[in-house]
mmCIF file of C-alpha atoms in Angstrom:
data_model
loop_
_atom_site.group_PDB
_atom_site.id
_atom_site.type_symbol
_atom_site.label_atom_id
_atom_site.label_comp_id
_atom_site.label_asym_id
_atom_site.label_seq_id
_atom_site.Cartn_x
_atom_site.Cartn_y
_atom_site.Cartn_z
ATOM 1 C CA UNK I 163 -18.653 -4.362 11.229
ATOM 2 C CA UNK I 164 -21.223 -7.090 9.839
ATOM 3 C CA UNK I 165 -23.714 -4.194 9.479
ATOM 4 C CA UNK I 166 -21.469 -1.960 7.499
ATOM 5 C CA UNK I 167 -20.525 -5.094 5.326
ATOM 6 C CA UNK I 168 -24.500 -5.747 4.944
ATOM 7 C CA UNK I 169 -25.321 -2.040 4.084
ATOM 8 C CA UNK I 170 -22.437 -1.866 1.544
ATOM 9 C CA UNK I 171 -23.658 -5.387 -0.002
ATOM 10 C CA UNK I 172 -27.037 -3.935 -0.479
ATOM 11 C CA UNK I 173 -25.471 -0.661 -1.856
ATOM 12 C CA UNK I 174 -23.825 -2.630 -4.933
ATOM 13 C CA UNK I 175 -26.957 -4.896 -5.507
ATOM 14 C CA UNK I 176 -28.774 -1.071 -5.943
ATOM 15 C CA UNK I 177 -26.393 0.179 -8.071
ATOM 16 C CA UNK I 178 -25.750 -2.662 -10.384
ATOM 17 C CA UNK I 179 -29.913 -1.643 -11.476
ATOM 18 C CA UNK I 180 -27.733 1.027 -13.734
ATOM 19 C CA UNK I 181 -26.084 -1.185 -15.439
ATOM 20 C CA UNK I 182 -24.329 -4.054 -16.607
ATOM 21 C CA UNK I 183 -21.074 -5.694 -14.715
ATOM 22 C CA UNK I 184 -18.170 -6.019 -16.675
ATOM 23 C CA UNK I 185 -14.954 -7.601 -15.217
ATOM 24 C CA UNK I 186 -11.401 -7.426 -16.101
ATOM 25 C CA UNK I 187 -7.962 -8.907 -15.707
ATOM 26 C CA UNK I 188 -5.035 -6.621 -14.861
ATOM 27 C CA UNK I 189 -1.039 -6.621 -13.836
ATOM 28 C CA UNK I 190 1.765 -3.640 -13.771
ATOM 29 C CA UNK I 191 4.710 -2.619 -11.661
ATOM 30 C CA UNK I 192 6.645 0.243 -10.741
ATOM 31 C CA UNK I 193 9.076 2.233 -8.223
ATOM 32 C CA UNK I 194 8.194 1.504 -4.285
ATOM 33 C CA UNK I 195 9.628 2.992 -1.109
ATOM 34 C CA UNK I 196 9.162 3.167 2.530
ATOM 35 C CA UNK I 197 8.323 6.865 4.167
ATOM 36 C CA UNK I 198 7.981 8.010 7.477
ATOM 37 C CA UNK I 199 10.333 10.845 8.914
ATOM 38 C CA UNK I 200 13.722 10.912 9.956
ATOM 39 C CA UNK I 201 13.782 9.683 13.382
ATOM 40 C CA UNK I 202 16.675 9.314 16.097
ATOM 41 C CA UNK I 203 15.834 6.449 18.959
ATOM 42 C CA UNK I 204 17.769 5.635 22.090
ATOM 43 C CA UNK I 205 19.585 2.294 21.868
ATOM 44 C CA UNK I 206 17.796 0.477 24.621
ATOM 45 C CA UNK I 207 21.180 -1.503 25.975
ATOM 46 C CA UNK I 208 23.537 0.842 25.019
ATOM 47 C CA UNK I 209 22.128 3.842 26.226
ATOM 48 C CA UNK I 210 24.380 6.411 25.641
ATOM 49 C CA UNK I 211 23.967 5.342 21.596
ATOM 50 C CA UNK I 212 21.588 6.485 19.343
ATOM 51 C CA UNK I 213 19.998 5.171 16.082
ATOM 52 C CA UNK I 214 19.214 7.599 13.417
ATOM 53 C CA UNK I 215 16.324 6.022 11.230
ATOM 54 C CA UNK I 216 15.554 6.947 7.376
ATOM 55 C CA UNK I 217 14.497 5.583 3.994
ATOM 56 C CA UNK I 218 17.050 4.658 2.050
ATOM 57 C CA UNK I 219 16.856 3.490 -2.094
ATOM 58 C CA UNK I 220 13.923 2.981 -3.697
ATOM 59 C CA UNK I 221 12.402 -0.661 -4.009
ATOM 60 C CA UNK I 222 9.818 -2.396 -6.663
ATOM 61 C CA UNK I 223 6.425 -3.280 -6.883
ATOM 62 C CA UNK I 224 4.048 -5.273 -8.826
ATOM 63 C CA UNK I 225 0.831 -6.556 -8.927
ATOM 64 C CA UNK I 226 -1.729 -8.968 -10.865
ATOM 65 C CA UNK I 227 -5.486 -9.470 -10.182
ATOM 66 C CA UNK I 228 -8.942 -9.137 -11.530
ATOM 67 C CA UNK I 229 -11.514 -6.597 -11.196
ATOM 68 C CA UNK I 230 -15.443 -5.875 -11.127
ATOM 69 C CA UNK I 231 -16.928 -2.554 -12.259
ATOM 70 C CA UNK I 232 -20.188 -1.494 -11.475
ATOM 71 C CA UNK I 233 -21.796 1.565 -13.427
ATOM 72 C CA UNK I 234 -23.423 4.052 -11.690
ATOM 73 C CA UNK I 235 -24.765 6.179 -14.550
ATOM 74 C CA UNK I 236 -23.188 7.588 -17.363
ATOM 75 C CA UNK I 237 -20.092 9.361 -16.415
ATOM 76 C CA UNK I 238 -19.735 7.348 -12.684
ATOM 77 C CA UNK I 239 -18.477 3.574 -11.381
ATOM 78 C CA UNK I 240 -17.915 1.800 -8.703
ATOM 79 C CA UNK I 241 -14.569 -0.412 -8.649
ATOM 80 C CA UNK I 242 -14.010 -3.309 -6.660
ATOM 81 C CA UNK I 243 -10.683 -5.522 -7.327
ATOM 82 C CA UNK I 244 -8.645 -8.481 -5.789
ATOM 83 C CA UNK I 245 -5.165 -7.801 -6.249
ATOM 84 C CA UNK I 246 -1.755 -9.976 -4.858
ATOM 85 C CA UNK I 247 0.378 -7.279 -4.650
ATOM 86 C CA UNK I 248 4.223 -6.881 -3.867
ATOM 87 C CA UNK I 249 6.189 -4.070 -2.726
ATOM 88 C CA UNK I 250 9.436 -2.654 -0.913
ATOM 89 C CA UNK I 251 11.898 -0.197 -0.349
ATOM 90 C CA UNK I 252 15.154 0.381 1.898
ATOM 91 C CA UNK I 253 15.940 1.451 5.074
ATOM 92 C CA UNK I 254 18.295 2.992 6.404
ATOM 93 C CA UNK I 255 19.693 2.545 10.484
ATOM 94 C CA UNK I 256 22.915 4.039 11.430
ATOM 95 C CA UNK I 257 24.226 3.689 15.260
ATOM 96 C CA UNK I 258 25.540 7.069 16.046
ATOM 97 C CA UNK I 259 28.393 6.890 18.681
ATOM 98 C CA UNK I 260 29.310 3.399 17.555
ATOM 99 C CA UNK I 261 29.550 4.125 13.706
ATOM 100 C CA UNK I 262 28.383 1.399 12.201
ATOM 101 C CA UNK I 263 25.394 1.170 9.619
ATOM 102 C CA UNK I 264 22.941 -1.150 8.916
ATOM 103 C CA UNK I 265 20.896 -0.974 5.397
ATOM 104 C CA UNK I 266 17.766 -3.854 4.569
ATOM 105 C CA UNK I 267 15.094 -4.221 1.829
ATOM 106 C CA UNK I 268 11.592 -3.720 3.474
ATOM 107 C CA UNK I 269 9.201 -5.635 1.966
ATOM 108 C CA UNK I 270 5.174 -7.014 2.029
ATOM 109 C CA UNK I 271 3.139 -9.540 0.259
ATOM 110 C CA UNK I 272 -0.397 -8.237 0.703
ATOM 111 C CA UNK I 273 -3.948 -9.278 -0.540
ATOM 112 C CA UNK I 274 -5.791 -6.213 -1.924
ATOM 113 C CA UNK I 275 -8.793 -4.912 -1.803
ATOM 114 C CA UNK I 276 -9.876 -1.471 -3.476
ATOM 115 C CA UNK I 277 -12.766 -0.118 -3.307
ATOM 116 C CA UNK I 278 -12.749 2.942 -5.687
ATOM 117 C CA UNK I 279 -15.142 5.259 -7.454
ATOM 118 C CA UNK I 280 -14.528 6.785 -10.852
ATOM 119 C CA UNK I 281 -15.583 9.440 -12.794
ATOM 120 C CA UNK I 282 -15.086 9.313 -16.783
ATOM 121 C CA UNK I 283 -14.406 12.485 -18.204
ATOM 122 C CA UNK I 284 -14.021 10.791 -21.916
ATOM 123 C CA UNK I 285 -14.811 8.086 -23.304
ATOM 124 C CA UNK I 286 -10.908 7.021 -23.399
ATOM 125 C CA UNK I 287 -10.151 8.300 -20.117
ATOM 126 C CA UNK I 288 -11.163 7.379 -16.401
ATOM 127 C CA UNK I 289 -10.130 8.733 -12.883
ATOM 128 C CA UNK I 290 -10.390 6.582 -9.795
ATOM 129 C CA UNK I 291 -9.887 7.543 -6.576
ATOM 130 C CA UNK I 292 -10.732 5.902 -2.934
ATOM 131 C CA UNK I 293 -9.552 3.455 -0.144
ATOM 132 C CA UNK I 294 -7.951 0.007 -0.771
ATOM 133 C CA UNK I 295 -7.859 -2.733 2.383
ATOM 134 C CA UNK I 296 -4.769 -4.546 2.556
ATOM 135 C CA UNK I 297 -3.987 -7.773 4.278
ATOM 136 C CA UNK I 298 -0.322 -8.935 4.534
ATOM 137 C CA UNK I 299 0.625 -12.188 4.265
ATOM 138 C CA UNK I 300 4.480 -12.323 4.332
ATOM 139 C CA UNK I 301 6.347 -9.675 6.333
ATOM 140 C CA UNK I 302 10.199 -10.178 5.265
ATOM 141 C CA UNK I 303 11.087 -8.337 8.448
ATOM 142 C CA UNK I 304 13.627 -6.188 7.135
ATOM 143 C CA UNK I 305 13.219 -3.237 9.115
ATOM 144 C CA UNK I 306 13.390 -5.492 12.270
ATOM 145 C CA UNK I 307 16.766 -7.431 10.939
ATOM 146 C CA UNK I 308 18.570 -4.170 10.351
ATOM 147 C CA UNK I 309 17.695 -3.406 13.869
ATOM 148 C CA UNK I 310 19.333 -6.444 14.667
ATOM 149 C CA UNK I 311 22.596 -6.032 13.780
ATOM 150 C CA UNK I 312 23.376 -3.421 15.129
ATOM 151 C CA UNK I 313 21.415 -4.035 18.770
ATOM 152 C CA UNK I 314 21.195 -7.298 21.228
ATOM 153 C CA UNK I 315 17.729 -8.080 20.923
ATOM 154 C CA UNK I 316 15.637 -4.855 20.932
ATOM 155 C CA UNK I 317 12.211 -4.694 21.423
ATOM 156 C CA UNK I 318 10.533 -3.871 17.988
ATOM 157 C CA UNK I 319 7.130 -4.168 16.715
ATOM 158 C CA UNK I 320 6.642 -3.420 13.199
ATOM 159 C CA UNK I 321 3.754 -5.836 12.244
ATOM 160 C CA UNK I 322 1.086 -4.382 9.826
ATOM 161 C CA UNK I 323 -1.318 -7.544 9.403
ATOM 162 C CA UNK I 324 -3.966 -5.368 8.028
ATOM 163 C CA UNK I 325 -4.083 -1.426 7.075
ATOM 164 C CA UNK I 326 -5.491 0.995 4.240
ATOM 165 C CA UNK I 327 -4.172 2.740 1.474
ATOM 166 C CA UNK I 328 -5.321 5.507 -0.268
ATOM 167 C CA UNK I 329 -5.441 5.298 -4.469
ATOM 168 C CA UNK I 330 -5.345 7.664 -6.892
ATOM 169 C CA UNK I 331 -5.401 6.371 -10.543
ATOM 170 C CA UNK I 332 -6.189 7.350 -13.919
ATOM 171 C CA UNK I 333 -6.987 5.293 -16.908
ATOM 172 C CA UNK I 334 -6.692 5.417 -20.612
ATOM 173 C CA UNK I 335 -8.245 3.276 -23.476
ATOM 174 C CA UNK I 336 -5.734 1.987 -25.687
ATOM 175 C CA UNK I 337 -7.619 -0.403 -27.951
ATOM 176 C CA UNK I 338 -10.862 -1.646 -27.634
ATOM 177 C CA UNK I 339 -10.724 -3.859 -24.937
ATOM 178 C CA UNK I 340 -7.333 -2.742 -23.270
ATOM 179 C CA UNK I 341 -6.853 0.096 -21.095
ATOM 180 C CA UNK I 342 -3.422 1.111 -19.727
ATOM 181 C CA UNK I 343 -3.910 2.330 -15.773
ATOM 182 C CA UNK I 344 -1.613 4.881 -14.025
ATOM 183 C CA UNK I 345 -1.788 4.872 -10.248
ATOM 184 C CA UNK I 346 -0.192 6.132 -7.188
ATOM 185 C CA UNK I 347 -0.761 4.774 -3.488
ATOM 186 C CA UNK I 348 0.785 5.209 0.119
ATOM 187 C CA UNK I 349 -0.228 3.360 3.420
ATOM 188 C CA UNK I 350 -2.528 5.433 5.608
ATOM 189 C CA UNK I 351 -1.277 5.895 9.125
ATOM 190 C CA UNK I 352 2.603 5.616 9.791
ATOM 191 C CA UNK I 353 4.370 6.614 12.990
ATOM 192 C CA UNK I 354 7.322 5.585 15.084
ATOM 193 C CA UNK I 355 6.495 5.775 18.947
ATOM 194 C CA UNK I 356 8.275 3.994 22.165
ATOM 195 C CA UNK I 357 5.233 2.460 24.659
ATOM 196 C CA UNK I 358 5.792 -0.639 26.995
ATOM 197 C CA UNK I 359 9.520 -0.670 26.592
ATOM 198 C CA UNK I 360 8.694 -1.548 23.098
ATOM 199 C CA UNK I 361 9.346 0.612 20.066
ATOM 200 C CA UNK I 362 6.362 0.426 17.888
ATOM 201 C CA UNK I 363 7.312 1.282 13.852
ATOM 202 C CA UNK I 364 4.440 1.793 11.347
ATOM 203 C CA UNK I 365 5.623 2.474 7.676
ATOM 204 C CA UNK I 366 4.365 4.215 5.097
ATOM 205 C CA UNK I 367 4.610 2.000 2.024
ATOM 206 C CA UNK I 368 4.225 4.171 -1.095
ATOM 207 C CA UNK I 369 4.411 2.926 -4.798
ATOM 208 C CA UNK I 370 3.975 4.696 -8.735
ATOM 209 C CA UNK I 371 2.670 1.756 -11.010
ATOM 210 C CA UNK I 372 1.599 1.416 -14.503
ATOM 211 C CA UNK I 373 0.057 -1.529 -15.559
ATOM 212 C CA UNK I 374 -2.552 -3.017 -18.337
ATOM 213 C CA UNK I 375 -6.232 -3.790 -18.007
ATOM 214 C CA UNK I 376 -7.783 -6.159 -20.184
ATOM 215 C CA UNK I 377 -11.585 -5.567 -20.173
ATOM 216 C CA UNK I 378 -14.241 -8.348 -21.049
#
């Protein structure tokens, strides 16, 4: 890990030789949701009940951070960012055989941390694309307390401290120093499995944003 950190250090320190940094400020918001596939799991007291598990209505997100951007030559960047971002979406749990339903917002607090390169096709128009590293720092547990009402203390582990997304964004030049950005990104890595008599839930948190970009 430290030697991946030190080559990538060194990589920027090159590439900053084409050019001069320029930093920005940024915020936006959008539509959010949760994906992963429709899944049906066993109750584990009542077993002769089953859970059917889906998204349910769409959330929100928003965001607000700063930015560094590194050229790489004339028509190529490198973008690296530090973003507090927000975002949710429902889900849906409905016991089967029991009928009773159970419906909870899903959301995350995360640090993030893209690292994205772009190619500019105009001078008023950029296209980014690449991982981002999230960290979460508040988990409002909502998948887990929908769970909840509807079973005595299941065993549920849906903790994401840290993951990736992937990013793809575009951006345009509005005025001289603003730029309005259009992204999309989704959480890398979702799945719903049953191991140790524990039922292990990753999520696929997905968001549409538009936001500003003021550039220094």
């Amino acid at each position: 890990m430290k030697k991946g950190l030190s080559i990538f250090a060194l990589f920027l320190v090159i590439q900053t030789g084409y050019g001069q940094l320029h930093y920005t400020i940024k915020a936006g918001g959008g539509p959010s949701w949760m994906s992963f596939p429709k899944v049906f799991l066993q109750d584990p007291v009542y077993l002769n009940n089953t859970w059917e598990i889906a998204p349910a209505a769409t959330g929100g997100t928003f965001y607000i951070g700063g930015e560094v951007l590194v050229p790489m030559g004339e028509h190529w960047g490198f973008r690296s960012e530090l973003n507090v971002t927000y975002i949710s979406g429902e889900v849906y749990v409905d016991a089967l055989i029991i009928e009773a339903q159970a419906r909870k917002l899903q959301s995350y607090t995360r640090i993030d941390l893209p690292l994205l390169f772009s190619v500019k096709s105009k001078d008023n128009f950029w296209c980014s694309f690449g991982p981002v590293v999230f960290f979460t720092v508040h988990d409002n547990k909502g998948f887990e307390k929908a769970i909840n009402i509807l079973a005595e203390d299941p065993l549920v582990d849906s903790d994401v401290p840290i993951g990736v997304q992937a990013r793809l964004a575009v951006d345009i030049k509005l005025q001289e120093h603003l730029f309005l950005e259009l992204k999309f990104d989704y959480d890398i890595g979702k799945y719903f499995k049953f191991e140790d008599n524990t039922y292990k839930v990753r999520m696929s948190a997905q968001g549409v944003t538009g936001g500003l970009t003021y550039l220094f």
